[in-house]
PDB file of C-alpha atoms and ligand atoms in Angstrom:
ATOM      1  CA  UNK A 353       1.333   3.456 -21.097  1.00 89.00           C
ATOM      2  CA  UNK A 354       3.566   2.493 -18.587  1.00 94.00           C
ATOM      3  CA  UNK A 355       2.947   3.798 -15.026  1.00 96.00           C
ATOM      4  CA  UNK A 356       5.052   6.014 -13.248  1.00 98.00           C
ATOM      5  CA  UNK A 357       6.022   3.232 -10.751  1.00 98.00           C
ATOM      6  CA  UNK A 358       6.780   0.553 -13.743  1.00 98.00           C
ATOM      7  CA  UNK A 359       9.197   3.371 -14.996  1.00 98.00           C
ATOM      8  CA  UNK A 360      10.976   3.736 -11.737  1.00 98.00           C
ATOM      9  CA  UNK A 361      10.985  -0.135 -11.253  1.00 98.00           C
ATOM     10  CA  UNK A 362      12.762  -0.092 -14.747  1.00 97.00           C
ATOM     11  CA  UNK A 363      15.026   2.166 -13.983  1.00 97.00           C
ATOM     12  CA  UNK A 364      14.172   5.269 -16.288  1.00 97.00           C
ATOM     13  CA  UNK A 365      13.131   7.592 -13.314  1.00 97.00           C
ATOM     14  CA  UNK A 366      15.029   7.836  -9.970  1.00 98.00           C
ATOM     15  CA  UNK A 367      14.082   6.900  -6.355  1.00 98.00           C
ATOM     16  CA  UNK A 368      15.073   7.144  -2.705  1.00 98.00           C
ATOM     17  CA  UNK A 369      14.975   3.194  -3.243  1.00 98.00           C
ATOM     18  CA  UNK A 370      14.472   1.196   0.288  1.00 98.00           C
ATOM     19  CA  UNK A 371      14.583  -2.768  -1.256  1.00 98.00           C
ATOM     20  CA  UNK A 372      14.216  -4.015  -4.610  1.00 98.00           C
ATOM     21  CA  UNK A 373      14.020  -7.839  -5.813  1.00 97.00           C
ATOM     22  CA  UNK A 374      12.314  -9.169  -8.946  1.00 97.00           C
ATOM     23  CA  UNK A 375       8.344  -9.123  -7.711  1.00 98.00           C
ATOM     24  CA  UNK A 376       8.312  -6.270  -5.001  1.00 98.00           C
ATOM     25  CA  UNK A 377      10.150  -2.558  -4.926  1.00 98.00           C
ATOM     26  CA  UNK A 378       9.976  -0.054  -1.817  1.00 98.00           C
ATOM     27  CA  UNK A 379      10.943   3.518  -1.860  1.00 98.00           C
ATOM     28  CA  UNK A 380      10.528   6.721  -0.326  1.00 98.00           C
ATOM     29  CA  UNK A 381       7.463   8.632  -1.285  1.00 98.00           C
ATOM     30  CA  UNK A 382       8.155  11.676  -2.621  1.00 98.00           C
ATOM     31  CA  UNK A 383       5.800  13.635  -0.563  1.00 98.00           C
ATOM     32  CA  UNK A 384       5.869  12.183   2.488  1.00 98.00           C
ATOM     33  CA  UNK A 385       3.465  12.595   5.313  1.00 97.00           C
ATOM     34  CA  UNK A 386       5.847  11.997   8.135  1.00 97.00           C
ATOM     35  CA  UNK A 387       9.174  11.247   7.817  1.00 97.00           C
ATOM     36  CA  UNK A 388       9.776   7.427   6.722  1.00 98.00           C
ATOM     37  CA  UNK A 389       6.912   7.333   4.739  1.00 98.00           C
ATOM     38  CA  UNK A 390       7.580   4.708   2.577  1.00 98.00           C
ATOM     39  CA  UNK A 391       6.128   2.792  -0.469  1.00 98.00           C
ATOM     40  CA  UNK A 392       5.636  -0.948  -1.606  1.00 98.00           C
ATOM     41  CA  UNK A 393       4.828  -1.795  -5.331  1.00 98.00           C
ATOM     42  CA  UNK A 394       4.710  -4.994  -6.445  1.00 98.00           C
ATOM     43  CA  UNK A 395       6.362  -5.288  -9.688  1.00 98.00           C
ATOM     44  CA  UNK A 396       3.548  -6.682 -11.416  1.00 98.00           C
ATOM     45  CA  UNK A 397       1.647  -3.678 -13.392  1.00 98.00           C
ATOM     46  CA  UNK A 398      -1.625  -4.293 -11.519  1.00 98.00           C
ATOM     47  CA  UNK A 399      -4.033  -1.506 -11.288  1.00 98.00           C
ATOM     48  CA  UNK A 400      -5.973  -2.330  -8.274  1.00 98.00           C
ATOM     49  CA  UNK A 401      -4.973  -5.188  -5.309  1.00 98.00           C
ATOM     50  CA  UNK A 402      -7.768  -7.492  -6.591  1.00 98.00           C
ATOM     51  CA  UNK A 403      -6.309  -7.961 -10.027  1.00 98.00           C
ATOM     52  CA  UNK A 404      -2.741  -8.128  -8.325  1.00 98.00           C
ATOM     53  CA  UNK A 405      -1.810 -12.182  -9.092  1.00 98.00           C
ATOM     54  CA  UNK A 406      -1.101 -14.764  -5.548  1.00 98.00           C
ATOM     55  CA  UNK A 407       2.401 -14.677  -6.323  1.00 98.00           C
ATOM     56  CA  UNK A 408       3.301 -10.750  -6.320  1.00 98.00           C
ATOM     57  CA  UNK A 409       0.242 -10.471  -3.487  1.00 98.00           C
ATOM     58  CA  UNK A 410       2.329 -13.119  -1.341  1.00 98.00           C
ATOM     59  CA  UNK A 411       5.647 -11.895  -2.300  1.00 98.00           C
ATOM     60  CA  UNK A 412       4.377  -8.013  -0.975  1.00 98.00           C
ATOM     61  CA  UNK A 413       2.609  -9.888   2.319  1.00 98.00           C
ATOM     62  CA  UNK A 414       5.928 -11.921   2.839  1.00 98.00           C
ATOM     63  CA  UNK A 415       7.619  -8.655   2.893  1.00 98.00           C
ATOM     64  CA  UNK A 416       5.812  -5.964   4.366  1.00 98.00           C
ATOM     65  CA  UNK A 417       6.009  -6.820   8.076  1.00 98.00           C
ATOM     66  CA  UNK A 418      10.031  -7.138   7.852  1.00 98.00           C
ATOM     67  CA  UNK A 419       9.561  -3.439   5.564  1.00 98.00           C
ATOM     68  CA  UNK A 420       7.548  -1.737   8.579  1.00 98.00           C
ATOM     69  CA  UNK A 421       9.545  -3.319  11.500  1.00 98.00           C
ATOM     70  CA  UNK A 422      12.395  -1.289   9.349  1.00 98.00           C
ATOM     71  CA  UNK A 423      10.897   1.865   9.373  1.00 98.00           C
ATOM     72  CA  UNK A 424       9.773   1.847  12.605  1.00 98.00           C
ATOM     73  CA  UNK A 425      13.624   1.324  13.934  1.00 98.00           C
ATOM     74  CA  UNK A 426      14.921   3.886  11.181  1.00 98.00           C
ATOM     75  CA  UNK A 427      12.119   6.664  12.069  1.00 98.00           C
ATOM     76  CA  UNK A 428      12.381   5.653  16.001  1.00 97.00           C
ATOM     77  CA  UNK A 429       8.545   5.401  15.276  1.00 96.00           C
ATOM     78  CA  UNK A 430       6.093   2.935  17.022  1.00 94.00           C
ATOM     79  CA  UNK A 431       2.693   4.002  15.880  1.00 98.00           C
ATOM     80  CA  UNK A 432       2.168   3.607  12.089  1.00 98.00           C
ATOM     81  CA  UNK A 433      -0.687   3.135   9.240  1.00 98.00           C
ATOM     82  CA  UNK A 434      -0.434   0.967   6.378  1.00 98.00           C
ATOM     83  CA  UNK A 435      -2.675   2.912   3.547  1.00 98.00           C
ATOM     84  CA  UNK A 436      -3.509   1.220   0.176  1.00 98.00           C
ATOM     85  CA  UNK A 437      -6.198   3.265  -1.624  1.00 98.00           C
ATOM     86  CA  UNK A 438      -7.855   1.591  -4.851  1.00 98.00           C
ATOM     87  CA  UNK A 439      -9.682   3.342  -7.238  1.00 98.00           C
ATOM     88  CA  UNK A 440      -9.481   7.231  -7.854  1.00 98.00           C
ATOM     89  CA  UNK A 441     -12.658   7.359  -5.529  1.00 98.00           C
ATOM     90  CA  UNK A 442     -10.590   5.796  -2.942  1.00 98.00           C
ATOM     91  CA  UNK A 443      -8.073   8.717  -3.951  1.00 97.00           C
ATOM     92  CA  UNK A 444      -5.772   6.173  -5.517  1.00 98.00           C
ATOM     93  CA  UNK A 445      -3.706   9.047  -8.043  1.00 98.00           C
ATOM     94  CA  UNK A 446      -1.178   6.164  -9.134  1.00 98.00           C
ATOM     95  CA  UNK A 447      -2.375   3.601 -11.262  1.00 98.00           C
ATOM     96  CA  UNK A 448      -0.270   0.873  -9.713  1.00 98.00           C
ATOM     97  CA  UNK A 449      -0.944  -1.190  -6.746  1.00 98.00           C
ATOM     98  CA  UNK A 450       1.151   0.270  -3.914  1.00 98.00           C
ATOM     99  CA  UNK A 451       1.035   0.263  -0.061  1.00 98.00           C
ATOM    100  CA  UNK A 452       2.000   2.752   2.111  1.00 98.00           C
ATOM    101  CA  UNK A 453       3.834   2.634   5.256  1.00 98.00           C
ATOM    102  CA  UNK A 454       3.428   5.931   7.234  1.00 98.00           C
ATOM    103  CA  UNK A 455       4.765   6.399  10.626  1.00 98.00           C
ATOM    104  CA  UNK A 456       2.546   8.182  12.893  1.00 98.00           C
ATOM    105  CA  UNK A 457       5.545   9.881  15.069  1.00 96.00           C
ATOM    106  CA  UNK A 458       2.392  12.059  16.922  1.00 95.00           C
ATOM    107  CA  UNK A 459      -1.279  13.184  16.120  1.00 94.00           C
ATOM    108  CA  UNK A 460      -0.271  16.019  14.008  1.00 93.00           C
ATOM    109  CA  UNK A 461       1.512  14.591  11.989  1.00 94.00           C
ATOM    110  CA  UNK A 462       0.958  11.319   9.402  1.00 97.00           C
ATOM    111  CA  UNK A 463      -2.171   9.819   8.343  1.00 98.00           C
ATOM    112  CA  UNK A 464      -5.689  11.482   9.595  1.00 96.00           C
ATOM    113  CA  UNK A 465      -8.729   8.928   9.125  1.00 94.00           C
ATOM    114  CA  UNK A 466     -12.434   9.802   9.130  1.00 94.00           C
ATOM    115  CA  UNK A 467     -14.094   6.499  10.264  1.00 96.00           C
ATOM    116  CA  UNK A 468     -18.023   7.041   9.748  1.00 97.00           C
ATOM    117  CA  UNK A 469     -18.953   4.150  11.835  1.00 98.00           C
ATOM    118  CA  UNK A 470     -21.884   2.812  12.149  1.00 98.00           C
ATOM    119  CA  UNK A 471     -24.154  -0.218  13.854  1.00 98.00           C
ATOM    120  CA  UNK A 472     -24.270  -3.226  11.743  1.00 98.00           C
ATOM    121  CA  UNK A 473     -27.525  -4.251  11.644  1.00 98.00           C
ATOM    122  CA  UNK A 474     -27.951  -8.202  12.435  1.00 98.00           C
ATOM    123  CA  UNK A 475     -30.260  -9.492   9.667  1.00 98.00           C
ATOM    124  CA  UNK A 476     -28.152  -6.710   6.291  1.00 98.00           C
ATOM    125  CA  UNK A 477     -24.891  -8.574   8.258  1.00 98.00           C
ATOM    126  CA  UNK A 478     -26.059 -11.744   7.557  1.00 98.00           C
ATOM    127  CA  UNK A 479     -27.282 -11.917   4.198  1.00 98.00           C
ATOM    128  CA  UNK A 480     -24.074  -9.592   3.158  1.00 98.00           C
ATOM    129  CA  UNK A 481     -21.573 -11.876   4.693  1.00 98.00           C
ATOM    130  CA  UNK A 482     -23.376 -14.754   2.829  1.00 98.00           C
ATOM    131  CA  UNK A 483     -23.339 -12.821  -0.526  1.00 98.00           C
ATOM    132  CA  UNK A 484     -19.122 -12.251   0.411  1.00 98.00           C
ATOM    133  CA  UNK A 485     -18.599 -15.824   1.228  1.00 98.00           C
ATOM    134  CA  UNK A 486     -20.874 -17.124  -1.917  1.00 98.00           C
ATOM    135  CA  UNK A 487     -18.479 -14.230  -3.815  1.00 97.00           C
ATOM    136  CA  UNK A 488     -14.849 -15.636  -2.433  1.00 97.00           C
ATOM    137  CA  UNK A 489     -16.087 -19.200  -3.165  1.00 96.00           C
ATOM    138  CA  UNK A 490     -17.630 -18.638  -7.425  1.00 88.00           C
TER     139      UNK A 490
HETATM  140  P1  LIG B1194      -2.036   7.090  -3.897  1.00 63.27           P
HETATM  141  O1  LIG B1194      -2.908   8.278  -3.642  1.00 63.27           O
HETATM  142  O2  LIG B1194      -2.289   5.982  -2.918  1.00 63.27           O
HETATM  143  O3  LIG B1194      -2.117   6.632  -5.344  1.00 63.27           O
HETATM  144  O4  LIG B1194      -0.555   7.578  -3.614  1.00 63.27           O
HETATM  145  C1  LIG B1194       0.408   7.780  -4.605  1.00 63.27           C
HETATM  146  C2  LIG B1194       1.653   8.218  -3.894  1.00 63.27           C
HETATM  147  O5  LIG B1194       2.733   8.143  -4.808  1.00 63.27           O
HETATM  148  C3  LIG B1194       1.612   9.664  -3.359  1.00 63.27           C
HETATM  149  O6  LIG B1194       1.821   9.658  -1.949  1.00 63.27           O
HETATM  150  C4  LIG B1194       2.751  10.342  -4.109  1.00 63.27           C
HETATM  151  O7  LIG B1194       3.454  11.276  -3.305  1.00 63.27           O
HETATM  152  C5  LIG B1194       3.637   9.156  -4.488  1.00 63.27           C
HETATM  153  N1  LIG B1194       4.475   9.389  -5.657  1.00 63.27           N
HETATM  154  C6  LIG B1194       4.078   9.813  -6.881  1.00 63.27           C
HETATM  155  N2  LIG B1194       5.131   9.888  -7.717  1.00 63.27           N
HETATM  156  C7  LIG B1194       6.218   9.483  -7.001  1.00 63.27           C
HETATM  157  C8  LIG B1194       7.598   9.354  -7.304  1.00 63.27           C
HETATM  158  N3  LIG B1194       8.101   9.644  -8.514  1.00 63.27           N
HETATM  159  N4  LIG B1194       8.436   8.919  -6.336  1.00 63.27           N
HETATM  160  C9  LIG B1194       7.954   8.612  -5.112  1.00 63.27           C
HETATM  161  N5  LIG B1194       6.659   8.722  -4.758  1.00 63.27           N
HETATM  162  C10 LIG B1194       5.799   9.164  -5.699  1.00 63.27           C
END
């Protein structure tokens, strides 16, 4: 079952399209959060970014700097997030890898983050960034 992104990328369901080549597309969302709020989707079906392939994953990162400097100018915006939720317990409701660019034009208005923060402690830090590392490497 095709997601709803694949279908737009195809074609078969209209967008407020920003840039389209053949491994990335960028679009309006439909409900924004501020105005310019905009979205990039890799071509590439992927579900989540870690099963997204190095070539659509470098094709979005080649991209995504020129895509915000753009909304930025358009919106007259300085401040901005870039969101990319994975997993619906990350509240990811599209099954398609996709970033967002939101412009955050004053604190009432874009993205609101909680950010539970907490002390790392020293000796859990070390033996998780080992576990990472062993992780990236196998
Ligand atoms: P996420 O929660 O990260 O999966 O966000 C999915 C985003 O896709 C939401 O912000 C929706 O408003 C947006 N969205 C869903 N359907 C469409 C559509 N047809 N056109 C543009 N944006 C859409």
């Amino acid at each position: 079952m095709p997601s709803i992104f694949t279908r737009i990328i195809l074609g078969e369901i209209p967008c407020h399209k920003v840039y389209q080549d053949s491994h990335v597309l960028a679009m309006l969302d439909i409900n924004p959060i501020a105005p310019g709020h905009t979205l990039v989707i890799p071509t590439e079906p992927a579900e989540t970014l870690d099963k997204l392939s190095d070539d659509s994953a470098a094709a979005i990162g080649r991209l995504l700097p020129r895509l915000c400097r753009a909304v930025c100018k358009a919106t007259g915006c300085n401040a901005y997030n870039v969101l990319q939720n994975n997993g619906s317990g990350a509240h990811q409701a599209v099954m398609h890898v996709h970033f967002h660019i939101i412009p955050k034009p004053d604190p009432s208005r874009g993205l609101g983050i909680g950010w539970p923060a907490s002390k790392l402690d020293n000796a859990a830090g070390t033996d998780l960034a080992k576990s990472i590392a062993r992780a990236l490497a196998g």
